[in-house]
Amino acid sequence: MSNELKHIVIVGGGSAGWIAAGTLAANHHANQPGGIKITLIESPDVKTIGVGEGTWPTMRNTLRNMGVSETDFMRECDASFKQGAKFAKWVTNSDDDFYYHPLVLPQGYFDVDLFKPWKMAKSPVSFSNAVCYQEQLCERDLAPKLISTPEYAAVANYAYHLDAGKFADFLKNHCTKNLGVHHILDHVSAVNSAENGDIASVSSRSHGDIAGDLFIDCTGFSALLIGKHYNVPSVCKKDILFIDTALAVQVPYDSADSPIASHTISTAQESGWIWDIGLPTRRGIGHVYSSKHSSQERAEQLLRDYLAESIGDKAKDLNFRKIDINPGVREKFWVNNCVAVGMSAGFLEPLEASALVMIELACASISEQLPANRETMDIVAKSYNDKIQYNWDRVIDFLKLHYVASKRDDSAFWRDNRDPQTIPESLQELMALWQHRSPSEYDFPRKREMFSAASYQYVLYGMDYNHSTETGFVSDDVQRKAAKMFAENQQLTKRYVTALPSNRELINKVCQFGFQKV
Amino acid sequence: MLKLEKLDSASHQHTKVLPLGSIAETSMMHMVQTVPQEFTEIAQHFPIFFAKDPETGQFNLMALLGLNVDENLFVTDGYWQSAYIPLKIQTTPFFLIEETQQRNTEQVSKPALAIDVDSARVQQTQGEALFVQGRATQYLQTKATQLAQFVEGLRFNQQFIEALLAENLLEAVDLDIRFENGEQLNLQGLYTINKEMLVQVPTAAQQEFENLGYVKLITDIFTSMQQVEALISRKNQRSKNLS
Ligand SMILES: Cc1cc2nc3c(=O)[nH]c(=O)nc-3n(C[C@H](O)[C@H](O)[C@H](O)COP(=O)(O)OP(=O)(O)OC[C@H]3O[C@@H](n4cnc5c(N)ncnc54)[C@H](O)[C@@H]3O)c2cc1C
């Protein structure tokens, strides 16, 4: 059949392009005669965004599925372990205001809901500390596993922090050397239509026209195919999520053995927040803010103040890179034979590192449901659009929750964030339900949710969300189970804080010895 | 803890070493590194497994001596109860250390013989002397030869293990043991060679395994598995004696 899907062309070689290439090539045997051919074309003139260094634990599966060795990945991408996020000053802005969103599920998560027993005990121990040991690992800069733990396996669930530039290069190398992906370094200057409105080919400057059966738009903010060619509008989300500007900087450590934080540190500011990501060789730090609520000068000043706390006077001379963000999501992602993945499909803001995980989800979905031919493509496109739209809506709700649950009253940014006009109806409904009970897996209907109910629990209870006072009835049975879980968590905490090495120590060992596959 | 001193005839002229087994120093050793030169004997007495060095995560070849951490089922009242004692244990309390020397502008390192002066077997009154009239005794020379053999064996092991890993031949052992007294144990942290994968090794690599002597080692390792039963019997026996 002539309309068989045989050749996929990916335009763009940032994280999105290479994750798409690696996932599709591995699953569809691009390096074998009967496999699907995959070509990635990227412009030598348009740089990749160069940020995006926090991930979710899904990345472990994504990499393993591509046949990547975790040791190679960590060595070459300057990667470190991430065990969640610490949110400082998001709730009251007082000095001791912080909470954790760890990656390990609450103890006994599928068996018993620990929220009510925790709340009724009125203990001074935070929700995260009562139900999960990971905050204590993070507070001590400990690693999530041992050098004798096999690659990709965990003692405590983990993701990575990585160098975005090195990550794209690493995947490029793996995809072209091991997975049979064709790589073209050239600028796409035109998009050529077929009669049915499909993309027939893209024209490049020196490699002529490149034809394909499916085109993946990974061109980042330029959205060459989905935006410029198909004119699919980006639906602006600034009315919900106000962040629209980033100031980014990289900062070296004091010494080669300075501790490496094993979590993302997110510190709320007057009109936004600062991310702080520790890699083995440097920290990546940035201030994202709402330009409606803050001037650039003020945002720079706050970033400098933050930096001065750890690096002193050196903060004065640093130059910041400014990145404009238009928080928005494409109205559709898959049109005809073109699907957008990455920032061409949408971007909101860096909170909770939702972008790369969304890319992984998109690529896995395209790969698993890859239409065999043009005839069935529209069916796949329709369900894909529904699913991805749903996921973006969930991400929007989850990110917005961080602002809505805040009690900060010190600036217009925080007050405006709680204006019901800015809160999606879906989130308002969930929050109304959560006045009376804790978030449950049943609140989220899809099989593969981006964020589990556990994530919502950690954020809500970390933020001391105003739960209605009566907590209701807890049976003896639940009470007993809960007591057991709390005790088990205490034991695990004790065990792991003594058994696990520091993040720095383990990363050094990974560089020196590497993980075993088994 | 070890306290190693480099041996020399002057500072150790009066040093003496009590024979192995006179002191219960290995009674808490539940496994010990083993080398190919002794595989045939080892396989007759102890199961051979692969285990990771906790400090480096790298695989070593180990003779299993007990079923729990800190348990050596072959030592009773300080005495070894097996007809063969693993080479590594025979070499105690001696060690090879890397000694770095400044030679002209270069740093050169070479192996040097050392002794663990913290070992209770090391003292000045009884046992084997190390030096007589400034010269190494027959005893010390034997130990030096054994150590050299052991180190050479470790090097060979590394190549052997790398070859096995390259063919994805190592797998974790999942061993559930139920003892006569009803106690149960899940043995963890041990690895062995995957038999199913072994038959799938490409012909070229199989030939290479044959040429390098790896096939013989693999056979020894499989033979040694019979000793797991023997270990369990020892453990049952020990529990009986205790109760
Ligand atoms: C401030 C900030 C912080 C972020 N932090 C996080 C985070 O912590 N975690 C997270 O998951 N995500 C984060 N993100 C998002 C993340 O950076 C992106 O989702 C990710 O890098 C994917 O980008 P991309 O590949 O879509 O686009 P890009 O990296 O911009 O790549 C675009 C590619 O398209 C190519 N291209 C463009 N035009 C053409 C043309 N005409 N012809 C050929 N090729 C072309 C370019 O050469 C380039 O290769 C952050 C984003 C920002 C802005």
JSON list of C-alpha atoms and ligand atoms in Angstrom, two decimals, chain A residues 11-17 41-43 46 48-49 51-54 186-188 218-220 222 224 246 275 323 325 341-343 347 350 353 355-356 359, ligand 1:
[
{"chain": "A", "resi": 11, "resn": "VAL", "atom": "CA", "xyz": [12.06, 19.18, 12.55]},
{"chain": "A", "resi": 12, "resn": "GLY", "atom": "CA", "xyz": [14.05, 20.54, 15.50]},
{"chain": "A", "resi": 13, "resn": "GLY", "atom": "CA", "xyz": [16.90, 19.15, 17.58]},
{"chain": "A", "resi": 14, "resn": "GLY", "atom": "CA", "xyz": [16.24, 20.37, 21.12]},
{"chain": "A", "resi": 15, "resn": "SER", "atom": "CA", "xyz": [15.23, 18.07, 23.96]},
{"chain": "A", "resi": 16, "resn": "ALA", "atom": "CA", "xyz": [11.83, 17.52, 22.34]},
{"chain": "A", "resi": 17, "resn": "GLY", "atom": "CA", "xyz": [13.23, 16.56, 18.92]},
{"chain": "A", "resi": 41, "resn": "ILE", "atom": "CA", "xyz": [16.60, 18.04, 10.72]},
{"chain": "A", "resi": 42, "resn": "GLU", "atom": "CA", "xyz": [17.76, 20.90, 12.90]},
{"chain": "A", "resi": 43, "resn": "SER", "atom": "CA", "xyz": [18.88, 24.40, 12.05]},
{"chain": "A", "resi": 46, "resn": "VAL", "atom": "CA", "xyz": [18.48, 28.63, 15.56]},
{"chain": "A", "resi": 48, "resn": "THR", "atom": "CA", "xyz": [17.96, 25.36, 21.33]},
{"chain": "A", "resi": 49, "resn": "ILE", "atom": "CA", "xyz": [16.35, 26.99, 24.36]},
{"chain": "A", "resi": 51, "resn": "VAL", "atom": "CA", "xyz": [17.19, 25.57, 29.78]},
{"chain": "A", "resi": 52, "resn": "GLY", "atom": "CA", "xyz": [14.88, 22.88, 31.10]},
{"chain": "A", "resi": 53, "resn": "GLU", "atom": "CA", "xyz": [17.03, 20.93, 33.53]},
{"chain": "A", "resi": 54, "resn": "GLY", "atom": "CA", "xyz": [14.52, 19.43, 35.97]},
{"chain": "A", "resi": 186, "resn": "ASP", "atom": "CA", "xyz": [20.21, 22.43, 7.88]},
{"chain": "A", "resi": 187, "resn": "HIS", "atom": "CA", "xyz": [17.71, 25.24, 8.10]},
{"chain": "A", "resi": 188, "resn": "VAL", "atom": "CA", "xyz": [14.17, 24.54, 6.98]},
{"chain": "A", "resi": 218, "resn": "CYS", "atom": "CA", "xyz": [9.85, 20.22, 17.48]},
{"chain": "A", "resi": 219, "resn": "THR", "atom": "CA", "xyz": [10.92, 23.72, 16.50]},
{"chain": "A", "resi": 220, "resn": "GLY", "atom": "CA", "xyz": [10.31, 25.23, 19.93]},
{"chain": "A", "resi": 222, "resn": "SER", "atom": "CA", "xyz": [9.05, 29.23, 16.43]},
{"chain": "A", "resi": 224, "resn": "LEU", "atom": "CA", "xyz": [7.38, 26.35, 12.19]},
{"chain": "A", "resi": 246, "resn": "ALA", "atom": "CA", "xyz": [12.67, 34.34, 32.94]},
{"chain": "A", "resi": 275, "resn": "TRP", "atom": "CA", "xyz": [14.46, 27.90, 40.69]},
{"chain": "A", "resi": 323, "resn": "ILE", "atom": "CA", "xyz": [13.90, 34.60, 28.12]},
{"chain": "A", "resi": 325, "resn": "ILE", "atom": "CA", "xyz": [7.69, 33.10, 27.90]},
{"chain": "A", "resi": 341, "resn": "VAL", "atom": "CA", "xyz": [5.78, 18.17, 20.46]},
{"chain": "A", "resi": 342, "resn": "GLY", "atom": "CA", "xyz": [7.65, 20.32, 22.96]},
{"chain": "A", "resi": 343, "resn": "MET", "atom": "CA", "xyz": [7.45, 24.06, 23.17]},
{"chain": "A", "resi": 347, "resn": "PHE", "atom": "CA", "xyz": [4.69, 25.92, 27.37]},
{"chain": "A", "resi": 350, "resn": "PRO", "atom": "CA", "xyz": [9.00, 25.87, 34.73]},
{"chain": "A", "resi": 353, "resn": "ALA", "atom": "CA", "xyz": [9.19, 20.62, 35.67]},
{"chain": "A", "resi": 355, "resn": "ALA", "atom": "CA", "xyz": [7.50, 20.34, 30.18]},
{"chain": "A", "resi": 356, "resn": "LEU", "atom": "CA", "xyz": [9.91, 17.44, 29.64]},
{"chain": "A", "resi": 359, "resn": "ILE", "atom": "CA", "xyz": [7.21, 15.65, 25.95]},
{"chain": "C", "resi": 1, "resn": "LIG", "atom": "C1", "xyz": [12.97, 29.41, 31.70]},
{"chain": "C", "resi": 1, "resn": "LIG", "atom": "C2", "xyz": [12.61, 28.02, 31.37]},
{"chain": "C", "resi": 1, "resn": "LIG", "atom": "C3", "xyz": [12.83, 27.00, 32.31]},
{"chain": "C", "resi": 1, "resn": "LIG", "atom": "C4", "xyz": [12.45, 25.69, 32.04]},
{"chain": "C", "resi": 1, "resn": "LIG", "atom": "N1", "xyz": [12.63, 24.72, 32.98]},
{"chain": "C", "resi": 1, "resn": "LIG", "atom": "C5", "xyz": [12.18, 23.47, 32.74]},
{"chain": "C", "resi": 1, "resn": "LIG", "atom": "C6", "xyz": [12.34, 22.43, 33.67]},
{"chain": "C", "resi": 1, "resn": "LIG", "atom": "O1", "xyz": [12.91, 22.60, 34.75]},
{"chain": "C", "resi": 1, "resn": "LIG", "atom": "N2", "xyz": [11.86, 21.20, 33.37]},
{"chain": "C", "resi": 1, "resn": "LIG", "atom": "C7", "xyz": [11.26, 20.95, 32.18]},
{"chain": "C", "resi": 1, "resn": "LIG", "atom": "O2", "xyz": [10.81, 19.83, 31.97]},
{"chain": "C", "resi": 1, "resn": "LIG", "atom": "N3", "xyz": [11.16, 21.89, 31.25]},
{"chain": "C", "resi": 1, "resn": "LIG", "atom": "C8", "xyz": [11.59, 23.14, 31.49]},
{"chain": "C", "resi": 1, "resn": "LIG", "atom": "N4", "xyz": [11.48, 24.08, 30.52]},
{"chain": "C", "resi": 1, "resn": "LIG", "atom": "C9", "xyz": [10.97, 23.70, 29.21]},
{"chain": "C", "resi": 1, "resn": "LIG", "atom": "C10", "xyz": [12.06, 22.97, 28.40]},
{"chain": "C", "resi": 1, "resn": "LIG", "atom": "O3", "xyz": [13.18, 23.80, 28.30]},
{"chain": "C", "resi": 1, "resn": "LIG", "atom": "C11", "xyz": [11.57, 22.62, 27.01]},
{"chain": "C", "resi": 1, "resn": "LIG", "atom": "O4", "xyz": [10.33, 22.02, 27.08]},
{"chain": "C", "resi": 1, "resn": "LIG", "atom": "C12", "xyz": [12.51, 21.66, 26.33]},
{"chain": "C", "resi": 1, "resn": "LIG", "atom": "O5", "xyz": [13.82, 22.17, 26.34]},
{"chain": "C", "resi": 1, "resn": "LIG", "atom": "C13", "xyz": [12.08, 21.35, 24.91]},
{"chain": "C", "resi": 1, "resn": "LIG", "atom": "O6", "xyz": [12.34, 22.41, 24.05]},
{"chain": "C", "resi": 1, "resn": "LIG", "atom": "P1", "xyz": [12.13, 22.18, 22.50]},
{"chain": "C", "resi": 1, "resn": "LIG", "atom": "O7", "xyz": [12.98, 21.07, 22.08]},
{"chain": "C", "resi": 1, "resn": "LIG", "atom": "O8", "xyz": [10.69, 22.12, 22.25]},
{"chain": "C", "resi": 1, "resn": "LIG", "atom": "O9", "xyz": [12.64, 23.55, 21.84]},
{"chain": "C", "resi": 1, "resn": "LIG", "atom": "P2", "xyz": [14.10, 24.13, 21.57]},
{"chain": "C", "resi": 1, "resn": "LIG", "atom": "O10", "xyz": [15.08, 23.70, 22.57]},
{"chain": "C", "resi": 1, "resn": "LIG", "atom": "O11", "xyz": [13.91, 25.59, 21.39]},
{"chain": "C", "resi": 1, "resn": "LIG", "atom": "O12", "xyz": [14.53, 23.49, 20.20]},
{"chain": "C", "resi": 1, "resn": "LIG", "atom": "C14", "xyz": [14.06, 23.99, 18.96]},
{"chain": "C", "resi": 1, "resn": "LIG", "atom": "C15", "xyz": [14.79, 23.31, 17.82]},
{"chain": "C", "resi": 1, "resn": "LIG", "atom": "O13", "xyz": [14.17, 23.65, 16.60]},
{"chain": "C", "resi": 1, "resn": "LIG", "atom": "C16", "xyz": [15.15, 23.97, 15.65]},
{"chain": "C", "resi": 1, "resn": "LIG", "atom": "N5", "xyz": [14.59, 24.87, 14.65]},
{"chain": "C", "resi": 1, "resn": "LIG", "atom": "C17", "xyz": [13.93, 26.04, 14.85]},
{"chain": "C", "resi": 1, "resn": "LIG", "atom": "N6", "xyz": [13.64, 26.59, 13.66]},
{"chain": "C", "resi": 1, "resn": "LIG", "atom": "C18", "xyz": [14.11, 25.76, 12.70]},
{"chain": "C", "resi": 1, "resn": "LIG", "atom": "C19", "xyz": [14.13, 25.77, 11.26]},
{"chain": "C", "resi": 1, "resn": "LIG", "atom": "N7", "xyz": [13.60, 26.77, 10.58]},
{"chain": "C", "resi": 1, "resn": "LIG", "atom": "N8", "xyz": [14.70, 24.74, 10.62]},
{"chain": "C", "resi": 1, "resn": "LIG", "atom": "C20", "xyz": [15.26, 23.71, 11.30]},
{"chain": "C", "resi": 1, "resn": "LIG", "atom": "N9", "xyz": [15.25, 23.63, 12.64]},
{"chain": "C", "resi": 1, "resn": "LIG", "atom": "C21", "xyz": [14.71, 24.66, 13.33]},
{"chain": "C", "resi": 1, "resn": "LIG", "atom": "C22", "xyz": [16.26, 24.59, 16.45]},
{"chain": "C", "resi": 1, "resn": "LIG", "atom": "O14", "xyz": [17.49, 24.54, 15.74]},
{"chain": "C", "resi": 1, "resn": "LIG", "atom": "C23", "xyz": [16.26, 23.70, 17.69]},
{"chain": "C", "resi": 1, "resn": "LIG", "atom": "O15", "xyz": [17.03, 22.56, 17.43]},
{"chain": "C", "resi": 1, "resn": "LIG", "atom": "C24", "xyz": [11.88, 25.41, 30.79]},
{"chain": "C", "resi": 1, "resn": "LIG", "atom": "C25", "xyz": [11.70, 26.41, 29.84]},
{"chain": "C", "resi": 1, "resn": "LIG", "atom": "C26", "xyz": [12.05, 27.71, 30.12]},
{"chain": "C", "resi": 1, "resn": "LIG", "atom": "C27", "xyz": [11.83, 28.75, 29.10]}
]
